[in-house]
């Protein structure tokens, strides 16, 4: 199954001091090395660039992401993300606006989410979001 990689994993992967044994980072590296499909969206790129503000890191991230397929949300994705967020809230699961949209993109494109953010695990108990584990 193709992967959608969340900001949490990219952030760890780009850190020089990150442990090479983090399972999600290892999965990302294996997927990239084997030519597996790895998807991102502009929101993830933006979050990364906001977290790595040195020019060299900025340029490296921008260049690296040029090679990855970029998912662009459509109007219906925003509508369904709002519905997803409301369904989660009714079940007692809090999910932010951006995370709801990322989950919706994964659902629509049938992508497995690669993340270290445990909030998505709670979301996956309410909607059909597939999380790599």
CSV table of N, CA, C and O in Angstrom, one decimal:
chain,number,residue,atom,x,y,z
A,1,UNK,N,0.8,-1.2,0.0
A,1,UNK,CA,0.0,0.0,0.0
A,1,UNK,C,0.9,1.2,0.0
A,1,UNK,O,1.9,1.3,0.7
A,2,UNK,N,0.5,2.2,-0.7
A,2,UNK,CA,1.2,3.5,-0.8
A,2,UNK,C,1.1,4.3,0.5
A,2,UNK,O,0.1,4.1,1.2
A,3,UNK,N,2.1,5.1,0.8
A,3,UNK,CA,2.2,5.8,2.1
A,3,UNK,C,2.0,7.3,1.9
A,3,UNK,O,2.4,7.9,1.0
A,4,UNK,N,1.3,7.8,2.9
A,4,UNK,CA,1.2,9.2,3.1
A,4,UNK,C,2.0,9.5,4.4
A,4,UNK,O,1.7,8.9,5.4
A,5,UNK,N,3.0,10.3,4.3
A,5,UNK,CA,3.9,10.6,5.4
A,5,UNK,C,3.6,11.9,6.1
A,5,UNK,O,3.7,12.9,5.5
A,6,UNK,N,3.3,11.8,7.4
A,6,UNK,CA,2.9,12.9,8.2
A,6,UNK,C,4.2,13.7,8.6
A,6,UNK,O,5.3,13.2,8.6
A,7,UNK,N,3.9,15.0,8.9
A,7,UNK,CA,5.0,15.9,9.4
A,7,UNK,C,5.9,15.3,10.5
A,7,UNK,O,7.1,15.5,10.5
A,8,UNK,N,5.2,14.6,11.4
A,8,UNK,CA,6.0,14.0,12.5
A,8,UNK,C,7.1,13.1,12.1
A,8,UNK,O,8.2,13.1,12.7
A,9,UNK,N,6.9,12.3,11.1
A,9,UNK,CA,7.9,11.4,10.6
A,9,UNK,C,9.0,12.1,9.8
A,9,UNK,O,10.2,11.9,10.0
A,10,UNK,N,8.5,13.0,8.9
A,10,UNK,CA,9.5,13.8,8.1
A,10,UNK,C,10.4,14.6,9.0
A,10,UNK,O,11.7,14.7,8.8
A,11,UNK,N,9.9,15.2,10.1
A,11,UNK,CA,10.7,16.0,11.0
A,11,UNK,C,11.8,15.1,11.6
A,11,UNK,O,12.9,15.6,11.7
A,12,UNK,N,11.4,13.9,12.1
A,12,UNK,CA,12.4,13.0,12.6
A,12,UNK,C,13.4,12.6,11.6
A,12,UNK,O,14.6,12.5,11.9
A,13,UNK,N,13.0,12.4,10.4
A,13,UNK,CA,13.9,11.9,9.3
A,13,UNK,C,14.9,13.0,8.9
A,13,UNK,O,16.1,12.6,8.6
A,14,UNK,N,14.5,14.2,9.0
A,14,UNK,CA,15.4,15.3,8.6
A,14,UNK,C,16.4,15.8,9.7
A,14,UNK,O,17.3,16.5,9.5
A,15,UNK,N,16.1,15.3,10.9
A,15,UNK,CA,17.0,15.7,12.1
A,15,UNK,C,18.3,15.0,12.0
A,15,UNK,O,18.3,13.8,11.9
A,16,UNK,N,19.4,15.7,12.2
A,16,UNK,CA,20.7,15.0,12.2
A,16,UNK,C,20.8,14.2,13.5
A,16,UNK,O,21.6,13.2,13.5
A,17,UNK,N,20.2,14.6,14.6
A,17,UNK,CA,20.4,13.9,15.8
A,17,UNK,C,19.3,12.8,16.1
A,17,UNK,O,19.3,12.2,17.2
A,18,UNK,N,18.5,12.5,15.1
A,18,UNK,CA,17.4,11.5,15.3
A,18,UNK,C,18.0,10.1,15.3
A,18,UNK,O,19.0,9.8,14.6
A,19,UNK,N,17.5,9.3,16.1
A,19,UNK,CA,17.9,7.9,16.2
A,19,UNK,C,17.5,7.2,14.9
A,19,UNK,O,16.4,7.3,14.4
A,20,UNK,N,18.4,6.4,14.4
A,20,UNK,CA,18.2,5.7,13.2
A,20,UNK,C,17.3,4.4,13.4
A,20,UNK,O,17.0,3.7,12.5
A,21,UNK,N,16.9,4.2,14.6
A,21,UNK,CA,16.1,3.0,14.9
A,21,UNK,C,14.6,3.3,15.1
A,21,UNK,O,13.8,2.4,15.4
A,22,UNK,N,14.2,4.5,14.9
A,22,UNK,CA,12.8,4.9,15.0
A,22,UNK,C,12.0,4.1,13.9
A,22,UNK,O,12.3,4.3,12.7
A,23,UNK,N,11.1,3.2,14.2
A,23,UNK,CA,10.5,2.4,13.2
A,23,UNK,C,9.8,3.1,12.0
A,23,UNK,O,10.0,2.7,10.9
A,24,UNK,N,9.2,4.3,12.3
A,24,UNK,CA,8.5,5.0,11.2
A,24,UNK,C,9.5,5.6,10.3
A,24,UNK,O,9.3,5.7,9.1
A,25,UNK,N,10.7,6.1,10.8
A,25,UNK,CA,11.7,6.6,10.0
A,25,UNK,C,12.4,5.5,9.1
A,25,UNK,O,12.6,5.7,7.9
A,26,UNK,N,12.6,4.4,9.7
A,26,UNK,CA,13.1,3.2,9.0
A,26,UNK,C,12.1,2.8,7.8
A,26,UNK,O,12.6,2.5,6.7
A,27,UNK,N,10.8,2.8,8.1
A,27,UNK,CA,9.8,2.5,7.1
A,27,UNK,C,9.9,3.5,6.0
A,27,UNK,O,9.8,3.1,4.8
A,28,UNK,N,10.0,4.8,6.3
A,28,UNK,CA,10.1,5.8,5.3
A,28,UNK,C,11.3,5.6,4.4
A,28,UNK,O,11.2,5.6,3.2
A,29,UNK,N,12.4,5.4,5.0
A,29,UNK,CA,13.7,5.2,4.3
A,29,UNK,C,13.6,3.9,3.4
A,29,UNK,O,14.0,4.0,2.2
A,30,UNK,N,13.0,2.8,3.9
A,30,UNK,CA,12.9,1.6,3.1
A,30,UNK,C,11.9,1.9,1.9
A,30,UNK,O,12.2,1.5,0.8
A,31,UNK,N,10.9,2.6,2.1
A,31,UNK,CA,9.9,2.9,1.0
A,31,UNK,C,10.6,3.8,0.0
A,31,UNK,O,10.4,3.5,-1.2
A,32,UNK,N,11.3,4.8,0.4
A,32,UNK,CA,12.0,5.6,-0.6
A,32,UNK,C,13.1,4.9,-1.4
A,32,UNK,O,13.2,5.0,-2.6
A,33,UNK,N,13.9,4.1,-0.7
A,33,UNK,CA,15.0,3.3,-1.3
A,33,UNK,C,14.4,2.3,-2.3
A,33,UNK,O,15.1,1.9,-3.3
A,34,UNK,N,13.3,1.7,-2.0
A,34,UNK,CA,12.7,0.6,-2.8
A,34,UNK,C,11.9,1.2,-4.0
A,34,UNK,O,11.3,0.4,-4.8
A,35,UNK,N,11.7,2.5,-4.0
A,35,UNK,CA,10.9,3.1,-5.1
A,35,UNK,C,9.4,3.0,-4.8
A,35,UNK,O,8.6,3.2,-5.7
A,36,UNK,N,9.0,2.8,-3.5
A,36,UNK,CA,7.6,2.8,-3.1
A,36,UNK,C,7.0,4.2,-3.3
A,36,UNK,O,7.7,5.2,-3.3
A,37,UNK,N,5.7,4.2,-3.4
A,37,UNK,CA,5.0,5.5,-3.6
A,37,UNK,C,4.9,6.1,-2.2
A,37,UNK,O,4.3,5.6,-1.3
A,38,UNK,N,5.4,7.3,-2.1
A,38,UNK,CA,5.3,8.1,-0.9
A,38,UNK,C,4.7,9.5,-1.3
A,38,UNK,O,5.3,10.2,-2.1
A,39,UNK,N,3.6,9.8,-0.6
A,39,UNK,CA,2.9,11.0,-1.0
A,39,UNK,C,3.0,12.0,0.2
A,39,UNK,O,3.1,11.7,1.3
A,40,UNK,N,2.8,13.3,-0.2
A,40,UNK,CA,2.8,14.4,0.8
A,40,UNK,C,1.7,15.4,0.3
A,40,UNK,O,1.1,15.2,-0.8
A,41,UNK,N,1.5,16.4,1.1
A,41,UNK,CA,0.7,17.5,0.7
A,41,UNK,C,1.3,18.8,1.1
A,41,UNK,O,2.3,18.8,1.9
A,42,UNK,N,0.8,19.9,0.5
A,42,UNK,CA,1.4,21.2,0.8
A,42,UNK,C,1.5,21.6,2.3
A,42,UNK,O,2.4,22.2,2.7
A,43,UNK,N,0.5,21.1,3.0
A,43,UNK,CA,0.4,21.5,4.5
A,43,UNK,C,1.6,20.8,5.2
A,43,UNK,O,2.2,21.4,6.1
A,44,UNK,N,2.0,19.6,4.8
A,44,UNK,CA,3.1,18.9,5.5
A,44,UNK,C,4.4,19.6,5.1
A,44,UNK,O,5.2,19.9,5.9
A,45,UNK,N,4.5,20.0,3.8
A,45,UNK,CA,5.7,20.8,3.4
A,45,UNK,C,5.8,22.1,4.2
A,45,UNK,O,6.9,22.4,4.7
A,46,UNK,N,4.7,22.8,4.3
A,46,UNK,CA,4.7,24.1,5.0
A,46,UNK,C,5.1,23.9,6.5
A,46,UNK,O,5.9,24.6,7.0
A,47,UNK,N,4.5,22.9,7.1
A,47,UNK,CA,4.8,22.6,8.5
A,47,UNK,C,6.3,22.3,8.7
A,47,UNK,O,7.0,22.8,9.6
A,48,UNK,N,6.9,21.5,7.8
A,48,UNK,CA,8.3,21.2,7.9
A,48,UNK,C,9.2,22.5,7.7
A,48,UNK,O,10.1,22.7,8.4
A,49,UNK,N,8.8,23.3,6.7
A,49,UNK,CA,9.6,24.5,6.4
A,49,UNK,C,9.6,25.5,7.6
A,49,UNK,O,10.5,26.2,7.9
A,50,UNK,N,8.4,25.5,8.3
A,50,UNK,CA,8.3,26.4,9.4
A,50,UNK,C,9.1,25.9,10.6
A,50,UNK,O,9.5,26.6,11.5
A,51,UNK,N,9.4,24.5,10.7
A,51,UNK,CA,10.2,24.0,11.7
A,51,UNK,C,11.7,24.0,11.5
A,51,UNK,O,12.5,23.9,12.4
A,52,UNK,N,12.1,24.0,10.2
A,52,UNK,CA,13.5,24.0,9.9
A,52,UNK,C,13.7,25.4,9.2
A,52,UNK,O,13.6,25.5,7.9
A,53,UNK,N,14.1,26.4,9.9
A,53,UNK,CA,14.2,27.7,9.3
A,53,UNK,C,15.5,28.2,8.8
A,53,UNK,O,15.7,29.3,8.4
A,54,UNK,N,16.5,27.3,8.9
A,54,UNK,CA,17.9,27.7,8.4
A,54,UNK,C,17.8,27.5,6.9
A,54,UNK,O,17.2,26.6,6.3
A,55,UNK,N,18.4,28.5,6.1
A,55,UNK,CA,18.4,28.4,4.7
A,55,UNK,C,18.8,27.1,4.0
A,55,UNK,O,18.2,26.6,3.1
A,56,UNK,N,19.9,26.5,4.6
A,56,UNK,CA,20.4,25.3,4.0
A,56,UNK,C,19.3,24.1,4.1
A,56,UNK,O,19.0,23.4,3.2
A,57,UNK,N,18.7,24.0,5.3
A,57,UNK,CA,17.7,23.0,5.5
A,57,UNK,C,16.5,23.3,4.7
A,57,UNK,O,15.9,22.4,4.1
A,58,UNK,N,16.1,24.6,4.6
A,58,UNK,CA,14.9,25.0,3.8
A,58,UNK,C,15.1,24.5,2.4
A,58,UNK,O,14.2,23.9,1.8
A,59,UNK,N,16.2,24.9,1.8
A,59,UNK,CA,16.5,24.5,0.4
A,59,UNK,C,16.5,23.0,0.2
A,59,UNK,O,16.0,22.5,-0.8
A,60,UNK,N,17.1,22.3,1.1
A,60,UNK,CA,17.2,20.9,1.0
A,60,UNK,C,15.8,20.2,1.0
A,60,UNK,O,15.5,19.3,0.2
A,61,UNK,N,14.9,20.7,1.9
A,61,UNK,CA,13.6,20.2,2.0
A,61,UNK,C,12.8,20.5,0.8
A,61,UNK,O,12.1,19.6,0.2
A,62,UNK,N,12.9,21.7,0.3
A,62,UNK,CA,12.1,22.1,-0.9
A,62,UNK,C,12.6,21.3,-2.1
A,62,UNK,O,11.8,20.7,-2.9
A,63,UNK,N,13.9,21.1,-2.3
A,63,UNK,CA,14.4,20.3,-3.4
A,63,UNK,C,14.0,18.8,-3.2
A,63,UNK,O,13.6,18.2,-4.2
A,64,UNK,N,14.1,18.3,-2.1
A,64,UNK,CA,13.7,16.9,-1.8
A,64,UNK,C,12.2,16.6,-2.2
A,64,UNK,O,11.9,15.6,-2.8
A,65,UNK,N,11.4,17.5,-1.8
A,65,UNK,CA,9.9,17.3,-1.9
A,65,UNK,C,9.5,17.5,-3.4
A,65,UNK,O,8.4,17.1,-3.8
A,66,UNK,N,10.3,18.1,-4.2
A,66,UNK,CA,10.0,18.2,-5.7
A,66,UNK,C,9.8,16.9,-6.3
A,66,UNK,O,9.1,16.7,-7.3
A,67,UNK,N,10.5,15.9,-5.8
A,67,UNK,CA,10.5,14.5,-6.4
A,67,UNK,C,9.3,13.7,-5.9
A,67,UNK,O,9.0,12.6,-6.5
A,68,UNK,N,8.5,14.2,-4.9
A,68,UNK,CA,7.4,13.4,-4.4
A,68,UNK,C,6.1,13.9,-4.9
A,68,UNK,O,5.9,15.1,-5.1
A,69,UNK,N,5.1,12.9,-5.1
A,69,UNK,CA,3.8,13.3,-5.6
A,69,UNK,C,3.1,14.2,-4.5
A,69,UNK,O,3.1,13.8,-3.3
A,70,UNK,N,2.6,15.3,-4.9
A,70,UNK,CA,1.9,16.2,-4.0
A,70,UNK,C,0.4,16.1,-4.2
A,70,UNK,O,-0.1,16.3,-5.2
A,71,UNK,N,-0.3,15.8,-3.1
A,71,UNK,CA,-1.7,15.7,-3.1
A,71,UNK,C,-2.3,17.1,-2.8
A,71,UNK,O,-1.9,17.8,-1.9
A,72,UNK,N,-3.2,17.5,-3.7
A,72,UNK,CA,-3.8,18.8,-3.6
A,72,UNK,C,-5.3,18.6,-3.2
A,72,UNK,O,-6.0,18.0,-4.0
A,73,UNK,N,-5.7,19.1,-2.0
A,73,UNK,CA,-7.1,18.9,-1.6
A,73,UNK,C,-8.1,19.6,-2.5
A,73,UNK,O,-7.8,20.7,-3.0
A,74,UNK,N,-9.2,18.9,-2.8
A,74,UNK,CA,-10.2,19.5,-3.6
A,74,UNK,C,-11.3,20.0,-2.6
A,74,UNK,O,-11.3,19.7,-1.4
A,75,UNK,N,-12.3,20.7,-3.1
A,75,UNK,CA,-13.4,21.2,-2.3
A,75,UNK,C,-14.0,20.1,-1.5
A,75,UNK,O,-14.3,20.3,-0.3
A,76,UNK,N,-14.3,19.0,-2.1
A,76,UNK,CA,-15.0,17.9,-1.5
A,76,UNK,C,-14.1,17.3,-0.3
A,76,UNK,O,-14.7,16.9,0.7
A,77,UNK,N,-12.8,17.4,-0.4
A,77,UNK,CA,-12.0,17.0,0.7
A,77,UNK,C,-12.2,17.8,1.9
A,77,UNK,O,-12.2,17.3,3.0
A,78,UNK,N,-12.3,19.1,1.7
A,78,UNK,CA,-12.5,20.0,2.8
A,78,UNK,C,-13.9,19.7,3.5
A,78,UNK,O,-14.0,19.7,4.7
A,79,UNK,N,-14.9,19.5,2.7
A,79,UNK,CA,-16.2,19.2,3.2
A,79,UNK,C,-16.2,17.9,4.0
A,79,UNK,O,-16.7,17.8,5.1
A,80,UNK,N,-15.6,16.8,3.4
A,80,UNK,CA,-15.5,15.5,4.1
A,80,UNK,C,-14.6,15.6,5.3
A,80,UNK,O,-14.8,14.9,6.3
A,81,UNK,N,-13.6,16.4,5.3
A,81,UNK,CA,-12.7,16.6,6.5
A,81,UNK,C,-13.5,17.2,7.6
A,81,UNK,O,-13.4,16.8,8.8
A,82,UNK,N,-14.4,18.2,7.3
A,82,UNK,CA,-15.2,18.8,8.3
A,82,UNK,C,-16.2,17.7,8.9
A,82,UNK,O,-16.4,17.7,10.1
A,83,UNK,N,-16.8,16.9,8.0
A,83,UNK,CA,-17.7,15.8,8.5
A,83,UNK,C,-16.9,14.9,9.3
A,83,UNK,O,-17.4,14.4,10.4
A,84,UNK,N,-15.7,14.5,8.9
A,84,UNK,CA,-14.8,13.6,9.7
A,84,UNK,C,-14.6,14.2,11.1
A,84,UNK,O,-14.7,13.5,12.1
A,85,UNK,N,-14.2,15.4,11.1
A,85,UNK,CA,-14.0,16.1,12.4
A,85,UNK,C,-15.2,16.1,13.3
A,85,UNK,O,-15.1,15.8,14.5
A,86,UNK,N,-16.4,16.3,12.7
A,86,UNK,CA,-17.6,16.3,13.5
A,86,UNK,C,-18.0,14.9,14.0
A,86,UNK,O,-18.4,14.8,15.1
A,87,UNK,N,-17.7,13.9,13.2
A,87,UNK,CA,-18.0,12.5,13.6
A,87,UNK,C,-17.1,12.2,14.7
A,87,UNK,O,-17.5,11.5,15.7
A,88,UNK,N,-15.8,12.5,14.6
A,88,UNK,CA,-14.9,12.2,15.7
A,88,UNK,C,-15.3,12.9,17.0
A,88,UNK,O,-15.3,12.3,18.1
A,89,UNK,N,-15.7,14.2,16.9
A,89,UNK,CA,-16.0,15.0,18.1
A,89,UNK,C,-17.2,14.3,18.8
A,89,UNK,O,-17.3,14.2,20.0
A,90,UNK,N,-18.2,13.8,18.0
A,90,UNK,CA,-19.4,13.2,18.6
A,90,UNK,C,-19.0,11.9,19.4
A,90,UNK,O,-19.7,11.5,20.3
A,91,UNK,N,-17.9,11.3,19.0
A,91,UNK,CA,-17.4,10.1,19.6
A,91,UNK,C,-16.4,10.4,20.7
A,91,UNK,O,-15.7,9.5,21.3
A,92,UNK,N,-16.2,11.7,21.0
A,92,UNK,CA,-15.2,12.1,22.0
A,92,UNK,C,-13.8,12.2,21.6
A,92,UNK,O,-12.9,12.2,22.4
A,93,UNK,N,-13.5,12.2,20.3
A,93,UNK,CA,-12.2,12.2,19.8
A,93,UNK,C,-11.9,13.6,19.2
A,93,UNK,O,-12.6,14.0,18.3
A,94,UNK,N,-11.0,14.3,19.8
A,94,UNK,CA,-10.6,15.6,19.3
A,94,UNK,C,-9.6,15.5,18.2
A,94,UNK,O,-8.6,14.8,18.3
A,95,UNK,N,-9.9,16.2,17.1
A,95,UNK,CA,-8.9,16.2,15.9
A,95,UNK,C,-8.9,17.6,15.4
A,95,UNK,O,-9.9,18.3,15.2
A,96,UNK,N,-7.7,18.1,15.1
A,96,UNK,CA,-7.5,19.4,14.6
A,96,UNK,C,-7.9,19.5,13.1
A,96,UNK,O,-8.1,18.5,12.4
A,97,UNK,N,-8.1,20.7,12.6
A,97,UNK,CA,-8.6,21.0,11.3
A,97,UNK,C,-7.6,20.4,10.3
A,97,UNK,O,-8.0,19.7,9.3
A,98,UNK,N,-6.3,20.6,10.4
A,98,UNK,CA,-5.3,20.1,9.5
A,98,UNK,C,-5.2,18.6,9.5
A,98,UNK,O,-5.2,17.9,8.5
A,99,UNK,N,-5.2,18.0,10.7
A,99,UNK,CA,-5.2,16.6,10.8
A,99,UNK,C,-6.4,15.9,10.2
A,99,UNK,O,-6.3,14.9,9.6
A,100,UNK,N,-7.6,16.6,10.3
A,100,UNK,CA,-8.8,16.0,9.7
A,100,UNK,C,-8.6,16.0,8.2
A,100,UNK,O,-9.0,15.0,7.5
A,101,UNK,N,-8.0,17.1,7.6
A,101,UNK,CA,-7.8,17.1,6.2
A,101,UNK,C,-6.8,16.1,5.8
A,101,UNK,O,-7.0,15.4,4.7
A,102,UNK,N,-5.7,15.9,6.5
A,102,UNK,CA,-4.7,14.9,6.2
A,102,UNK,C,-5.4,13.5,6.2
A,102,UNK,O,-5.1,12.7,5.3
A,103,UNK,N,-6.2,13.2,7.2
A,103,UNK,CA,-6.8,11.9,7.3
A,103,UNK,C,-7.8,11.7,6.1
A,103,UNK,O,-7.8,10.6,5.5
A,104,UNK,N,-8.5,12.8,5.7
A,104,UNK,CA,-9.4,12.7,4.6
A,104,UNK,C,-8.7,12.4,3.3
A,104,UNK,O,-9.1,11.6,2.5
A,105,UNK,N,-7.5,13.0,3.1
A,105,UNK,CA,-6.7,12.7,1.9
A,105,UNK,C,-6.3,11.3,1.9
A,105,UNK,O,-6.3,10.7,0.8
A,106,UNK,N,-5.9,10.7,3.0
A,106,UNK,CA,-5.5,9.3,3.1
A,106,UNK,C,-6.7,8.4,2.7
A,106,UNK,O,-6.5,7.5,2.0
A,107,UNK,N,-7.8,8.7,3.2
A,107,UNK,CA,-9.0,7.9,3.0
A,107,UNK,C,-9.4,8.0,1.5
A,107,UNK,O,-9.6,7.0,0.9
A,108,UNK,N,-9.4,9.2,0.9
A,108,UNK,CA,-9.8,9.3,-0.5
A,108,UNK,C,-8.8,8.6,-1.4
A,108,UNK,O,-9.3,8.0,-2.4
A,109,UNK,N,-7.6,8.7,-1.1
A,109,UNK,CA,-6.6,8.2,-2.0
A,109,UNK,C,-6.1,6.7,-1.6
A,109,UNK,O,-5.2,6.2,-2.2
A,110,UNK,N,-6.8,6.2,-0.6
A,110,UNK,CA,-6.5,4.9,-0.1
A,110,UNK,C,-5.0,4.7,0.2
A,110,UNK,O,-4.3,3.8,-0.2
A,111,UNK,N,-4.5,5.6,1.0
A,111,UNK,CA,-3.1,5.6,1.4
A,111,UNK,C,-3.0,5.2,2.9
A,111,UNK,O,-3.9,5.5,3.7
A,112,UNK,N,-1.9,4.5,3.2
A,112,UNK,CA,-1.6,4.2,4.6
A,112,UNK,C,-0.9,5.4,5.2
A,112,UNK,O,0.1,5.9,4.6
A,113,UNK,N,-1.3,5.8,6.4
A,113,UNK,CA,-0.6,7.0,7.0
A,113,UNK,C,0.6,6.5,7.8
A,113,UNK,O,0.4,5.6,8.6
A,114,UNK,N,1.7,7.1,7.6
A,114,UNK,CA,2.9,6.9,8.4
A,114,UNK,C,3.1,8.1,9.3
A,114,UNK,O,3.3,9.2,8.8
A,115,UNK,N,2.9,7.9,10.6
A,115,UNK,CA,2.9,9.0,11.5
A,115,UNK,C,3.4,8.5,12.9
A,115,UNK,O,3.3,7.3,13.2
A,116,UNK,N,3.9,9.4,13.7
A,116,UNK,CA,4.2,9.1,15.1
A,116,UNK,C,3.2,9.8,16.0
A,116,UNK,O,3.3,9.8,17.2
A,117,UNK,N,2.3,10.5,15.4
A,117,UNK,CA,1.3,11.3,16.1
A,117,UNK,C,0.1,10.3,16.5
A,117,UNK,O,-0.6,9.9,15.7
A,118,UNK,N,0.0,10.0,17.8
A,118,UNK,CA,-1.0,9.0,18.2
A,118,UNK,C,-2.4,9.5,18.1
A,118,UNK,O,-3.3,8.7,18.2
A,119,UNK,N,-2.6,10.8,17.9
A,119,UNK,CA,-4.0,11.3,17.7
A,119,UNK,C,-4.6,10.6,16.5
A,119,UNK,O,-5.8,10.4,16.5
A,120,UNK,N,-3.9,10.3,15.5
A,120,UNK,CA,-4.4,9.6,14.3
A,120,UNK,C,-4.9,8.2,14.6
A,120,UNK,O,-5.8,7.7,14.0
A,121,UNK,N,-4.3,7.6,15.6
A,121,UNK,CA,-4.8,6.3,16.1
A,121,UNK,C,-6.2,6.4,16.6
A,121,UNK,O,-7.1,5.5,16.3
A,122,UNK,N,-6.5,7.4,17.3
A,122,UNK,CA,-7.9,7.6,17.8
A,122,UNK,C,-8.8,7.9,16.7
A,122,UNK,O,-10.0,7.4,16.7
A,123,UNK,N,-8.4,8.7,15.7
A,123,UNK,CA,-9.2,9.0,14.6
A,123,UNK,C,-9.5,7.7,13.8
A,123,UNK,O,-10.7,7.5,13.4
A,124,UNK,N,-8.6,6.8,13.7
A,124,UNK,CA,-8.8,5.6,12.9
A,124,UNK,C,-9.8,4.6,13.6
A,124,UNK,O,-10.3,3.7,12.9
A,125,UNK,N,-10.1,4.9,14.8
A,125,UNK,CA,-11.1,4.1,15.5
A,125,UNK,C,-12.5,4.6,15.2
A,125,UNK,O,-13.5,3.9,15.4
A,126,UNK,N,-12.6,5.8,14.6
A,126,UNK,CA,-13.9,6.4,14.2
A,126,UNK,C,-14.2,6.3,12.7
A,126,UNK,O,-15.3,6.1,12.3
A,127,UNK,N,-13.1,6.5,11.9
A,127,UNK,CA,-13.2,6.4,10.5
A,127,UNK,C,-12.2,5.4,9.9
A,127,UNK,O,-11.4,4.9,10.6
A,128,UNK,N,-12.4,5.1,8.6
A,128,UNK,CA,-11.5,4.1,8.1
A,128,UNK,C,-10.2,4.5,7.6
A,128,UNK,O,-9.7,4.3,6.5
A,129,UNK,N,-9.4,5.2,8.5
A,129,UNK,CA,-8.1,5.6,8.3
A,129,UNK,C,-7.1,4.5,8.6
A,129,UNK,O,-7.2,3.9,9.7
A,130,UNK,N,-6.2,4.1,7.7
A,130,UNK,CA,-5.3,3.1,7.9
A,130,UNK,C,-4.0,3.7,8.3
A,130,UNK,O,-3.4,4.5,7.7
A,131,UNK,N,-3.5,3.2,9.5
A,131,UNK,CA,-2.2,3.7,10.1
A,131,UNK,C,-1.2,2.6,10.0
A,131,UNK,O,-1.5,1.4,10.3
A,132,UNK,N,0.0,2.9,9.5
A,132,UNK,CA,1.1,1.9,9.5
A,132,UNK,C,1.5,1.6,10.9
A,132,UNK,O,1.6,2.5,11.8
A,133,UNK,N,1.7,0.4,11.2
A,133,UNK,CA,2.3,0.0,12.5
A,133,UNK,C,3.2,-1.2,12.4
A,133,UNK,O,3.2,-1.9,11.5
